[in-house]
Amino acid sequence: MSLSSATAGKTGKQLLMKRLALLLWFPFLVWGSSITTQITFTGEPAVSMRTLTHAFNAVGYKLDIETLVIQNRTGDLHGMAIGNKVFNPAALGENLKEQGIRIERAHLDKNGLSLIVDTRNAFWNTPLLGVDEGLELKRANAAQWFRVEEGQTIHIEPPYTGKWYPDLAVLDSSMHVLSSFRSSESKEELQFELPQGAYYLKISNVQGMKVLKEGMWIESMSPGR
């Protein structure tokens, strides 16, 4: 790396930090409120919307979208960020960064929050279900999402009490559905291989996750195990 490129990179980071720091100077947001929000993004629409919504949720705010216009992988959304706790712009920026979103412009004034972001490298930062790893879901009240690796075999066992009616979906990195399965019959266990391109796995219950009060066991296994 040349000195000029290193200097440019350092300057870019400094400018971004200044943009985020400027957001902290607005006391009218200290105790939480409804913030008029406008976001322009460039990237895969489904992933962009999921990651942006998750970033606001992570700092205690719900992004209530009023209008959304998408054209040629560029989107403009207008809505309200609604919360009842301290709005932390720095935490929002950090969460966006963790999900591969680059902030190109951030501005906040009495009229609301405006963001221009690059979401082309965005990914939803859900838990990774690694190879030959398993986990137990305890008292999950909503559909569970995981990042997975293609070619693996997924094994799921529901709780001993209560019935499980599988509601599953496997999606690629752009959140396009590769395969899905909804059962009208209860299952004691389920095993299936992830298709090529698999990146996200959604696990739910046709009758709602609240029915599975005792949780369930999920395991990712190497092929042939």
PDB file of C-alpha atoms in Angstrom:
ATOM      1  CA  MET A   1       0.000   0.000   0.000  1.00  0.00           C
ATOM      2  CA  SER A   2       1.367   3.404  -0.955  1.00  0.00           C
ATOM      3  CA  LEU A   3       1.636   6.281   1.484  1.00  0.00           C
ATOM      4  CA  SER A   4      -0.961   8.255  -0.459  1.00  0.00           C
ATOM      5  CA  SER A   5      -3.532   5.416  -0.362  1.00  0.00           C
ATOM      6  CA  ALA A   6      -2.900   4.807   3.339  1.00  0.00           C
ATOM      7  CA  THR A   7      -3.375   8.524   4.033  1.00  0.00           C
ATOM      8  CA  ALA A   8      -6.562   8.575   1.983  1.00  0.00           C
ATOM      9  CA  GLY A   9      -7.904   5.588   3.920  1.00  0.00           C
ATOM     10  CA  LYS A  10      -7.097   7.245   7.247  1.00  0.00           C
ATOM     11  CA  THR A  11      -8.754  10.475   6.119  1.00  0.00           C
ATOM     12  CA  GLY A  12     -11.867   8.578   5.042  1.00  0.00           C
ATOM     13  CA  LYS A  13     -12.190   6.896   8.438  1.00  0.00           C
ATOM     14  CA  GLN A  14     -11.711  10.229  10.204  1.00  0.00           C
ATOM     15  CA  LEU A  15     -14.466  11.809   8.113  1.00  0.00           C
ATOM     16  CA  LEU A  16     -16.849   8.941   8.900  1.00  0.00           C
ATOM     17  CA  MET A  17     -16.154   9.227  12.630  1.00  0.00           C
ATOM     18  CA  LYS A  18     -16.787  12.968  12.449  1.00  0.00           C
ATOM     19  CA  ARG A  19     -20.102  12.364  10.686  1.00  0.00           C
ATOM     20  CA  LEU A  20     -21.219   9.945  13.387  1.00  0.00           C
ATOM     21  CA  ALA A  21     -19.920  12.182  16.162  1.00  0.00           C
ATOM     22  CA  LEU A  22     -21.944  15.119  14.843  1.00  0.00           C
ATOM     23  CA  LEU A  23     -25.128  13.138  15.452  1.00  0.00           C
ATOM     24  CA  LEU A  24     -24.450  13.168  19.180  1.00  0.00           C
ATOM     25  CA  TRP A  25     -24.908  16.928  19.403  1.00  0.00           C
ATOM     26  CA  PHE A  26     -28.692  16.897  19.140  1.00  0.00           C
ATOM     27  CA  PRO A  27     -30.207  16.822  22.672  1.00  0.00           C
ATOM     28  CA  PHE A  28     -33.800  16.546  21.433  1.00  0.00           C
ATOM     29  CA  LEU A  29     -33.183  12.854  20.832  1.00  0.00           C
ATOM     30  CA  VAL A  30     -31.726  12.068  24.232  1.00  0.00           C
ATOM     31  CA  TRP A  31     -34.818  10.505  25.773  1.00  0.00           C
ATOM     32  CA  GLY A  32     -36.060   8.657  22.732  1.00  0.00           C
ATOM     33  CA  SER A  33     -38.763   9.715  20.292  1.00  0.00           C
ATOM     34  CA  SER A  34     -40.042   9.243  16.777  1.00  0.00           C
ATOM     35  CA  ILE A  35     -37.392  10.262  14.279  1.00  0.00           C
ATOM     36  CA  THR A  36     -38.260  11.038  10.681  1.00  0.00           C
ATOM     37  CA  THR A  37     -35.866   8.865   8.683  1.00  0.00           C
ATOM     38  CA  GLN A  38     -34.755   8.886   5.075  1.00  0.00           C
ATOM     39  CA  ILE A  39     -32.318   6.249   3.800  1.00  0.00           C
ATOM     40  CA  THR A  40     -30.858   5.807   0.332  1.00  0.00           C
ATOM     41  CA  PHE A  41     -29.124   2.465  -0.210  1.00  0.00           C
ATOM     42  CA  THR A  42     -27.329   0.685  -3.025  1.00  0.00           C
ATOM     43  CA  GLY A  43     -27.408  -3.095  -2.844  1.00  0.00           C
ATOM     44  CA  GLU A  44     -29.600  -6.194  -2.879  1.00  0.00           C
ATOM     45  CA  PRO A  45     -33.038  -4.939  -1.703  1.00  0.00           C
ATOM     46  CA  ALA A  46     -34.000  -7.922   0.487  1.00  0.00           C
ATOM     47  CA  VAL A  47     -30.670  -8.017   2.333  1.00  0.00           C
ATOM     48  CA  SER A  48     -30.586  -4.221   2.575  1.00  0.00           C
ATOM     49  CA  MET A  49     -33.996  -4.015   4.203  1.00  0.00           C
ATOM     50  CA  ARG A  50     -33.285  -6.873   6.600  1.00  0.00           C
ATOM     51  CA  THR A  51     -29.925  -5.488   7.755  1.00  0.00           C
ATOM     52  CA  LEU A  52     -31.100  -1.888   8.059  1.00  0.00           C
ATOM     53  CA  THR A  53     -34.138  -2.931  10.088  1.00  0.00           C
ATOM     54  CA  HIS A  54     -31.960  -5.126  12.308  1.00  0.00           C
ATOM     55  CA  ALA A  55     -29.503  -2.266  12.910  1.00  0.00           C
ATOM     56  CA  PHE A  56     -32.253   0.004  14.219  1.00  0.00           C
ATOM     57  CA  ASN A  57     -33.712  -2.816  16.332  1.00  0.00           C
ATOM     58  CA  ALA A  58     -30.284  -3.381  17.873  1.00  0.00           C
ATOM     59  CA  VAL A  59     -30.273   0.156  19.287  1.00  0.00           C
ATOM     60  CA  GLY A  60     -33.858  -0.082  20.555  1.00  0.00           C
ATOM     61  CA  TYR A  61     -35.694   1.505  17.638  1.00  0.00           C
ATOM     62  CA  LYS A  62     -38.273   0.123  15.218  1.00  0.00           C
ATOM     63  CA  LEU A  63     -37.948   1.295  11.626  1.00  0.00           C
ATOM     64  CA  ASP A  64     -41.523   1.891  10.476  1.00  0.00           C
ATOM     65  CA  ILE A  65     -41.341   2.239   6.690  1.00  0.00           C
ATOM     66  CA  GLU A  66     -43.929   4.509   5.061  1.00  0.00           C
ATOM     67  CA  THR A  67     -42.687   4.521   1.454  1.00  0.00           C
ATOM     68  CA  LEU A  68     -40.103   2.421  -0.376  1.00  0.00           C
ATOM     69  CA  VAL A  69     -38.972   2.906  -3.967  1.00  0.00           C
ATOM     70  CA  ILE A  70     -36.485   0.490  -5.551  1.00  0.00           C
ATOM     71  CA  GLN A  71     -34.946   0.849  -8.997  1.00  0.00           C
ATOM     72  CA  ASN A  72     -31.874  -0.923 -10.384  1.00  0.00           C
ATOM     73  CA  ARG A  73     -30.638  -2.119  -6.977  1.00  0.00           C
ATOM     74  CA  THR A  74     -30.918   1.387  -5.532  1.00  0.00           C
ATOM     75  CA  GLY A  75     -33.581   2.121  -2.957  1.00  0.00           C
ATOM     76  CA  ASP A  76     -35.046   5.135  -1.203  1.00  0.00           C
ATOM     77  CA  LEU A  77     -37.105   4.687   1.912  1.00  0.00           C
ATOM     78  CA  HIS A  78     -38.935   7.166   4.086  1.00  0.00           C
ATOM     79  CA  GLY A  79     -40.338   6.325   7.484  1.00  0.00           C
ATOM     80  CA  MET A  80     -40.100   6.753  11.224  1.00  0.00           C
ATOM     81  CA  ALA A  81     -37.587   5.325  13.650  1.00  0.00           C
ATOM     82  CA  ILE A  82     -39.609   4.803  16.810  1.00  0.00           C
ATOM     83  CA  GLY A  83     -38.092   4.135  20.234  1.00  0.00           C
ATOM     84  CA  ASN A  84     -38.463   4.888  23.924  1.00  0.00           C
ATOM     85  CA  LYS A  85     -34.800   4.884  24.929  1.00  0.00           C
ATOM     86  CA  VAL A  86     -31.719   6.962  24.253  1.00  0.00           C
ATOM     87  CA  PHE A  87     -30.929   7.073  20.548  1.00  0.00           C
ATOM     88  CA  ASN A  88     -27.271   6.130  20.138  1.00  0.00           C
ATOM     89  CA  PRO A  89     -26.025   7.121  16.650  1.00  0.00           C
ATOM     90  CA  ALA A  90     -22.554   5.681  17.300  1.00  0.00           C
ATOM     91  CA  ALA A  91     -24.076   2.290  18.184  1.00  0.00           C
ATOM     92  CA  LEU A  92     -26.228   2.406  15.043  1.00  0.00           C
ATOM     93  CA  GLY A  93     -23.152   3.130  12.945  1.00  0.00           C
ATOM     94  CA  GLU A  94     -21.225   0.296  14.564  1.00  0.00           C
ATOM     95  CA  ASN A  95     -24.047  -2.175  13.956  1.00  0.00           C
ATOM     96  CA  LEU A  96     -24.280  -1.162  10.309  1.00  0.00           C
ATOM     97  CA  LYS A  97     -20.521  -1.648   9.984  1.00  0.00           C
ATOM     98  CA  GLU A  98     -20.704  -5.131  11.559  1.00  0.00           C
ATOM     99  CA  GLN A  99     -23.211  -6.112   8.884  1.00  0.00           C
ATOM    100  CA  GLY A 100     -20.962  -4.936   6.044  1.00  0.00           C
ATOM    101  CA  ILE A 101     -22.793  -1.660   5.399  1.00  0.00           C
ATOM    102  CA  ARG A 102     -20.686   1.388   4.557  1.00  0.00           C
ATOM    103  CA  ILE A 103     -22.018   4.804   5.560  1.00  0.00           C
ATOM    104  CA  GLU A 104     -21.391   7.367   2.835  1.00  0.00           C
ATOM    105  CA  ARG A 105     -23.291  10.226   4.436  1.00  0.00           C
ATOM    106  CA  ALA A 106     -25.034  10.733   7.775  1.00  0.00           C
ATOM    107  CA  HIS A 107     -26.922  13.866   8.762  1.00  0.00           C
ATOM    108  CA  LEU A 108     -29.256  14.695  11.623  1.00  0.00           C
ATOM    109  CA  ASP A 109     -31.095  17.930  12.326  1.00  0.00           C
ATOM    110  CA  LYS A 110     -34.474  19.063  13.605  1.00  0.00           C
ATOM    111  CA  ASN A 111     -36.100  17.609  10.480  1.00  0.00           C
ATOM    112  CA  GLY A 112     -34.830  14.092  11.138  1.00  0.00           C
ATOM    113  CA  LEU A 113     -32.176  11.542  10.220  1.00  0.00           C
ATOM    114  CA  SER A 114     -30.777  11.131   6.710  1.00  0.00           C
ATOM    115  CA  LEU A 115     -28.464   8.302   5.653  1.00  0.00           C
ATOM    116  CA  ILE A 116     -26.826   7.316   2.385  1.00  0.00           C
ATOM    117  CA  VAL A 117     -25.363   3.824   2.657  1.00  0.00           C
ATOM    118  CA  ASP A 118     -23.663   1.241   0.462  1.00  0.00           C
ATOM    119  CA  THR A 119     -25.225  -2.159   1.192  1.00  0.00           C
ATOM    120  CA  ARG A 120     -23.652  -4.123  -1.683  1.00  0.00           C
ATOM    121  CA  ASN A 121     -21.508  -6.115   0.755  1.00  0.00           C
ATOM    122  CA  ALA A 122     -24.173  -6.359   3.448  1.00  0.00           C
ATOM    123  CA  PHE A 123     -24.986  -9.593   5.213  1.00  0.00           C
ATOM    124  CA  TRP A 124     -27.444 -10.208   8.015  1.00  0.00           C
ATOM    125  CA  ASN A 125     -25.315 -10.850  11.077  1.00  0.00           C
ATOM    126  CA  THR A 126     -27.290 -13.825  12.381  1.00  0.00           C
ATOM    127  CA  PRO A 127     -25.706 -16.644  14.439  1.00  0.00           C
ATOM    128  CA  LEU A 128     -23.574 -19.011  12.377  1.00  0.00           C
ATOM    129  CA  LEU A 129     -24.501 -22.680  12.648  1.00  0.00           C
ATOM    130  CA  GLY A 130     -21.056 -24.099  11.959  1.00  0.00           C
ATOM    131  CA  VAL A 131     -20.111 -27.523  10.645  1.00  0.00           C
ATOM    132  CA  ASP A 132     -20.555 -30.302  13.225  1.00  0.00           C
ATOM    133  CA  GLU A 133     -22.046 -27.848  15.704  1.00  0.00           C
ATOM    134  CA  GLY A 134     -25.357 -27.970  17.512  1.00  0.00           C
ATOM    135  CA  LEU A 135     -27.404 -25.717  19.735  1.00  0.00           C
ATOM    136  CA  GLU A 136     -30.535 -25.825  21.815  1.00  0.00           C
ATOM    137  CA  LEU A 137     -33.283 -23.279  21.400  1.00  0.00           C
ATOM    138  CA  LYS A 138     -34.950 -22.433  24.688  1.00  0.00           C
ATOM    139  CA  ARG A 139     -38.365 -20.785  24.817  1.00  0.00           C
ATOM    140  CA  ALA A 140     -38.099 -19.197  21.360  1.00  0.00           C
ATOM    141  CA  ASN A 141     -41.132 -17.026  20.662  1.00  0.00           C
ATOM    142  CA  ALA A 142     -40.314 -16.121  17.052  1.00  0.00           C
ATOM    143  CA  ALA A 143     -38.914 -17.772  13.949  1.00  0.00           C
ATOM    144  CA  GLN A 144     -35.199 -18.460  14.299  1.00  0.00           C
ATOM    145  CA  TRP A 145     -32.656 -17.469  11.654  1.00  0.00           C
ATOM    146  CA  PHE A 146     -29.132 -18.821  11.139  1.00  0.00           C
ATOM    147  CA  ARG A 147     -26.279 -18.508   8.699  1.00  0.00           C
ATOM    148  CA  VAL A 148     -25.312 -21.886   7.293  1.00  0.00           C
ATOM    149  CA  GLU A 149     -22.901 -23.458   4.824  1.00  0.00           C
ATOM    150  CA  GLU A 150     -24.048 -25.284   1.698  1.00  0.00           C
ATOM    151  CA  GLY A 151     -23.628 -29.043   1.497  1.00  0.00           C
ATOM    152  CA  GLN A 152     -24.200 -29.615   5.203  1.00  0.00           C
ATOM    153  CA  THR A 153     -26.894 -31.847   6.680  1.00  0.00           C
ATOM    154  CA  ILE A 154     -29.280 -30.214   9.133  1.00  0.00           C
ATOM    155  CA  HIS A 155     -30.818 -32.342  11.877  1.00  0.00           C
ATOM    156  CA  ILE A 156     -33.645 -30.929  14.036  1.00  0.00           C
ATOM    157  CA  GLU A 157     -35.341 -32.508  17.031  1.00  0.00           C
ATOM    158  CA  PRO A 158     -38.361 -30.810  18.625  1.00  0.00           C
ATOM    159  CA  PRO A 159     -39.018 -30.888  22.381  1.00  0.00           C
ATOM    160  CA  TYR A 160     -40.366 -33.980  24.084  1.00  0.00           C
ATOM    161  CA  THR A 161     -43.520 -32.124  25.019  1.00  0.00           C
ATOM    162  CA  GLY A 162     -45.532 -30.320  22.374  1.00  0.00           C
ATOM    163  CA  LYS A 163     -45.783 -31.023  18.663  1.00  0.00           C
ATOM    164  CA  TRP A 164     -43.708 -29.519  15.895  1.00  0.00           C
ATOM    165  CA  TYR A 165     -45.151 -28.790  12.468  1.00  0.00           C
ATOM    166  CA  PRO A 166     -42.046 -27.748  10.503  1.00  0.00           C
ATOM    167  CA  ASP A 167     -42.034 -24.436   8.681  1.00  0.00           C
ATOM    168  CA  LEU A 168     -38.584 -24.119   7.077  1.00  0.00           C
ATOM    169  CA  ALA A 169     -36.912 -22.017   4.418  1.00  0.00           C
ATOM    170  CA  VAL A 170     -33.401 -22.057   2.972  1.00  0.00           C
ATOM    171  CA  LEU A 171     -32.219 -18.830   1.308  1.00  0.00           C
ATOM    172  CA  ASP A 172     -29.118 -17.701  -0.569  1.00  0.00           C
ATOM    173  CA  SER A 173     -26.915 -14.724   0.338  1.00  0.00           C
ATOM    174  CA  SER A 174     -29.322 -12.366  -1.458  1.00  0.00           C
ATOM    175  CA  MET A 175     -32.211 -13.803   0.580  1.00  0.00           C
ATOM    176  CA  HIS A 176     -33.823 -15.504  -2.401  1.00  0.00           C
ATOM    177  CA  VAL A 177     -35.638 -18.686  -1.346  1.00  0.00           C
ATOM    178  CA  LEU A 178     -33.862 -21.838  -2.574  1.00  0.00           C
ATOM    179  CA  SER A 179     -36.202 -24.334  -0.915  1.00  0.00           C
ATOM    180  CA  SER A 180     -38.974 -24.360   1.653  1.00  0.00           C
ATOM    181  CA  PHE A 181     -41.082 -26.889   3.543  1.00  0.00           C
ATOM    182  CA  ARG A 182     -44.328 -26.583   5.512  1.00  0.00           C
ATOM    183  CA  SER A 183     -45.832 -29.685   7.081  1.00  0.00           C
ATOM    184  CA  SER A 184     -49.460 -30.331   7.976  1.00  0.00           C
ATOM    185  CA  GLU A 185     -48.309 -33.276  10.088  1.00  0.00           C
ATOM    186  CA  SER A 186     -46.263 -33.186  13.271  1.00  0.00           C
ATOM    187  CA  LYS A 187     -42.673 -34.455  13.134  1.00  0.00           C
ATOM    188  CA  GLU A 188     -40.551 -36.038  15.841  1.00  0.00           C
ATOM    189  CA  GLU A 189     -37.397 -35.087  13.936  1.00  0.00           C
ATOM    190  CA  LEU A 190     -36.313 -33.809  10.551  1.00  0.00           C
ATOM    191  CA  GLN A 191     -33.098 -34.170   8.557  1.00  0.00           C
ATOM    192  CA  PHE A 192     -32.243 -32.590   5.205  1.00  0.00           C
ATOM    193  CA  GLU A 193     -29.245 -31.482   3.154  1.00  0.00           C
ATOM    194  CA  LEU A 194     -28.651 -27.814   2.410  1.00  0.00           C
ATOM    195  CA  PRO A 195     -28.690 -27.057  -1.336  1.00  0.00           C
ATOM    196  CA  GLN A 196     -25.947 -25.320  -3.254  1.00  0.00           C
ATOM    197  CA  GLY A 197     -25.844 -21.613  -2.500  1.00  0.00           C
ATOM    198  CA  ALA A 198     -27.454 -21.982   0.949  1.00  0.00           C
ATOM    199  CA  TYR A 199     -26.604 -19.066   3.245  1.00  0.00           C
ATOM    200  CA  TYR A 200     -29.589 -18.485   5.558  1.00  0.00           C
ATOM    201  CA  LEU A 201     -31.866 -20.962   7.314  1.00  0.00           C
ATOM    202  CA  LYS A 202     -35.226 -20.040   8.808  1.00  0.00           C
ATOM    203  CA  ILE A 203     -36.774 -22.428  11.342  1.00  0.00           C
ATOM    204  CA  SER A 204     -40.307 -21.988  12.587  1.00  0.00           C
ATOM    205  CA  ASN A 205     -43.496 -23.854  13.463  1.00  0.00           C
ATOM    206  CA  VAL A 206     -46.670 -23.708  11.384  1.00  0.00           C
ATOM    207  CA  GLN A 207     -48.656 -23.102  14.571  1.00  0.00           C
ATOM    208  CA  GLY A 208     -46.221 -20.532  15.955  1.00  0.00           C
ATOM    209  CA  MET A 209     -42.999 -20.833  17.932  1.00  0.00           C
ATOM    210  CA  LYS A 210     -44.737 -20.140  21.234  1.00  0.00           C
ATOM    211  CA  VAL A 211     -46.110 -23.666  21.071  1.00  0.00           C
ATOM    212  CA  LEU A 212     -42.565 -25.025  21.453  1.00  0.00           C
ATOM    213  CA  LYS A 213     -42.110 -23.891  25.048  1.00  0.00           C
ATOM    214  CA  GLU A 214     -39.374 -26.404  25.815  1.00  0.00           C
ATOM    215  CA  GLY A 215     -37.172 -25.455  22.865  1.00  0.00           C
ATOM    216  CA  MET A 216     -35.562 -27.690  20.264  1.00  0.00           C
ATOM    217  CA  TRP A 217     -32.185 -29.110  19.230  1.00  0.00           C
ATOM    218  CA  ILE A 218     -30.588 -28.036  15.910  1.00  0.00           C
ATOM    219  CA  GLU A 219     -27.417 -29.590  14.527  1.00  0.00           C
ATOM    220  CA  SER A 220     -25.324 -29.043  11.394  1.00  0.00           C
ATOM    221  CA  MET A 221     -23.464 -32.187  10.341  1.00  0.00           C
ATOM    222  CA  SER A 222     -20.895 -33.047   7.699  1.00  0.00           C
ATOM    223  CA  PRO A 223     -22.276 -35.015   4.711  1.00  0.00           C
ATOM    224  CA  GLY A 224     -22.406 -38.753   5.337  1.00  0.00           C
ATOM    225  CA  ARG A 225     -22.207 -38.457   9.107  1.00  0.00           C
TER     226      ARG A 225
END
